[in-house]
Amino acid sequence: SREEVLEAHRLAGDIDYILKVRVRNAKAYDEFYQALISEVKIFNVTALLSMEEIKSTQRLSV
């Protein structure tokens, strides 16, 4: 369990897992990435970086 990981999901489809991580900058991401691939056998990694948070909520209309 790494503190940078905010969420982890197992997916259906071509991609098996998605991690939502929060790091300070690109250097911190690279350190996280290097540590992750040394701990877990991973064949392919795709990184997507959020440029701006447009909306974030946990609330559901009932």
PDB file of C-alpha atoms in Angstrom:
ATOM      1  CA  SER A   1       0.000   0.000   0.000  1.00  0.00           C
ATOM      2  CA  ARG A   2       1.622   3.204  -1.211  1.00  0.00           C
ATOM      3  CA  GLU A   3       0.489   6.540   0.205  1.00  0.00           C
ATOM      4  CA  GLU A   4       0.449   8.147  -3.269  1.00  0.00           C
ATOM      5  CA  VAL A   5      -2.382   5.833  -4.383  1.00  0.00           C
ATOM      6  CA  LEU A   6      -5.764   7.464  -3.774  1.00  0.00           C
ATOM      7  CA  GLU A   7      -7.853   4.876  -5.639  1.00  0.00           C
ATOM      8  CA  ALA A   8      -7.270   1.492  -7.277  1.00  0.00           C
ATOM      9  CA  HIS A   9      -9.751  -0.242  -9.585  1.00  0.00           C
ATOM     10  CA  ARG A  10      -9.770  -3.571 -11.460  1.00  0.00           C
ATOM     11  CA  LEU A  11     -11.329  -2.993 -14.879  1.00  0.00           C
ATOM     12  CA  ALA A  12     -13.085  -4.973 -17.586  1.00  0.00           C
ATOM     13  CA  GLY A  13     -11.656  -4.614 -21.094  1.00  0.00           C
ATOM     14  CA  ASP A  14      -8.192  -4.092 -22.546  1.00  0.00           C
ATOM     15  CA  ILE A  15      -6.814  -2.344 -19.449  1.00  0.00           C
ATOM     16  CA  ASP A  16      -6.674  -4.481 -16.288  1.00  0.00           C
ATOM     17  CA  TYR A  17      -6.154  -1.899 -13.543  1.00  0.00           C
ATOM     18  CA  ILE A  18      -6.268   1.850 -13.038  1.00  0.00           C
ATOM     19  CA  LEU A  19      -4.610   3.726 -10.186  1.00  0.00           C
ATOM     20  CA  LYS A  20      -5.402   7.285  -9.210  1.00  0.00           C
ATOM     21  CA  VAL A  21      -2.263   8.704  -7.643  1.00  0.00           C
ATOM     22  CA  ARG A  22      -1.368  12.127  -6.352  1.00  0.00           C
ATOM     23  CA  VAL A  23       2.243  13.281  -6.458  1.00  0.00           C
ATOM     24  CA  ARG A  24       3.861  16.703  -6.188  1.00  0.00           C
ATOM     25  CA  ASN A  25       5.568  16.849  -9.592  1.00  0.00           C
ATOM     26  CA  ALA A  26       7.017  14.864 -12.511  1.00  0.00           C
ATOM     27  CA  LYS A  27      10.097  13.854 -10.502  1.00  0.00           C
ATOM     28  CA  ALA A  28       7.883  12.478  -7.719  1.00  0.00           C
ATOM     29  CA  TYR A  29       5.820  10.590 -10.314  1.00  0.00           C
ATOM     30  CA  ASP A  30       8.968   9.046 -11.782  1.00  0.00           C
ATOM     31  CA  GLU A  31      10.092   7.949  -8.304  1.00  0.00           C
ATOM     32  CA  PHE A  32       6.631   6.426  -7.683  1.00  0.00           C
ATOM     33  CA  TYR A  33       6.684   4.703 -11.092  1.00  0.00           C
ATOM     34  CA  GLN A  34      10.202   3.285 -10.606  1.00  0.00           C
ATOM     35  CA  ALA A  35       9.264   1.944  -7.156  1.00  0.00           C
ATOM     36  CA  LEU A  36       6.017   0.443  -8.472  1.00  0.00           C
ATOM     37  CA  ILE A  37       7.613  -1.441 -11.358  1.00  0.00           C
ATOM     38  CA  SER A  38      10.304  -2.783  -9.038  1.00  0.00           C
ATOM     39  CA  GLU A  39       7.630  -4.124  -6.624  1.00  0.00           C
ATOM     40  CA  VAL A  40       5.066  -5.488  -9.108  1.00  0.00           C
ATOM     41  CA  LYS A  41       5.534  -7.357 -12.395  1.00  0.00           C
ATOM     42  CA  ILE A  42       4.006  -4.976 -14.960  1.00  0.00           C
ATOM     43  CA  PHE A  43       4.090  -5.474 -18.727  1.00  0.00           C
ATOM     44  CA  ASN A  44       2.687  -2.142 -19.903  1.00  0.00           C
ATOM     45  CA  VAL A  45       2.072   1.213 -18.223  1.00  0.00           C
ATOM     46  CA  THR A  46       0.118   4.126 -19.650  1.00  0.00           C
ATOM     47  CA  ALA A  47       0.216   7.382 -17.701  1.00  0.00           C
ATOM     48  CA  LEU A  48      -2.378  10.115 -18.102  1.00  0.00           C
ATOM     49  CA  LEU A  49      -1.820  13.404 -16.297  1.00  0.00           C
ATOM     50  CA  SER A  50      -4.655  15.666 -15.196  1.00  0.00           C
ATOM     51  CA  MET A  51      -4.057  19.241 -16.298  1.00  0.00           C
ATOM     52  CA  GLU A  52      -7.026  20.722 -14.422  1.00  0.00           C
ATOM     53  CA  GLU A  53      -9.781  19.410 -12.163  1.00  0.00           C
ATOM     54  CA  ILE A  54     -13.103  20.565 -13.623  1.00  0.00           C
ATOM     55  CA  LYS A  55     -15.430  18.901 -11.114  1.00  0.00           C
ATOM     56  CA  SER A  56     -15.023  16.557  -8.168  1.00  0.00           C
ATOM     57  CA  THR A  57     -17.851  15.311  -5.976  1.00  0.00           C
ATOM     58  CA  GLN A  58     -18.819  12.299  -3.912  1.00  0.00           C
ATOM     59  CA  ARG A  59     -22.494  13.323  -3.699  1.00  0.00           C
ATOM     60  CA  LEU A  60     -25.188  11.262  -5.446  1.00  0.00           C
ATOM     61  CA  SER A  61     -28.726  12.466  -6.101  1.00  0.00           C
ATOM     62  CA  VAL A  62     -31.271  10.130  -4.545  1.00  0.00           C
TER      63      VAL A  62
END
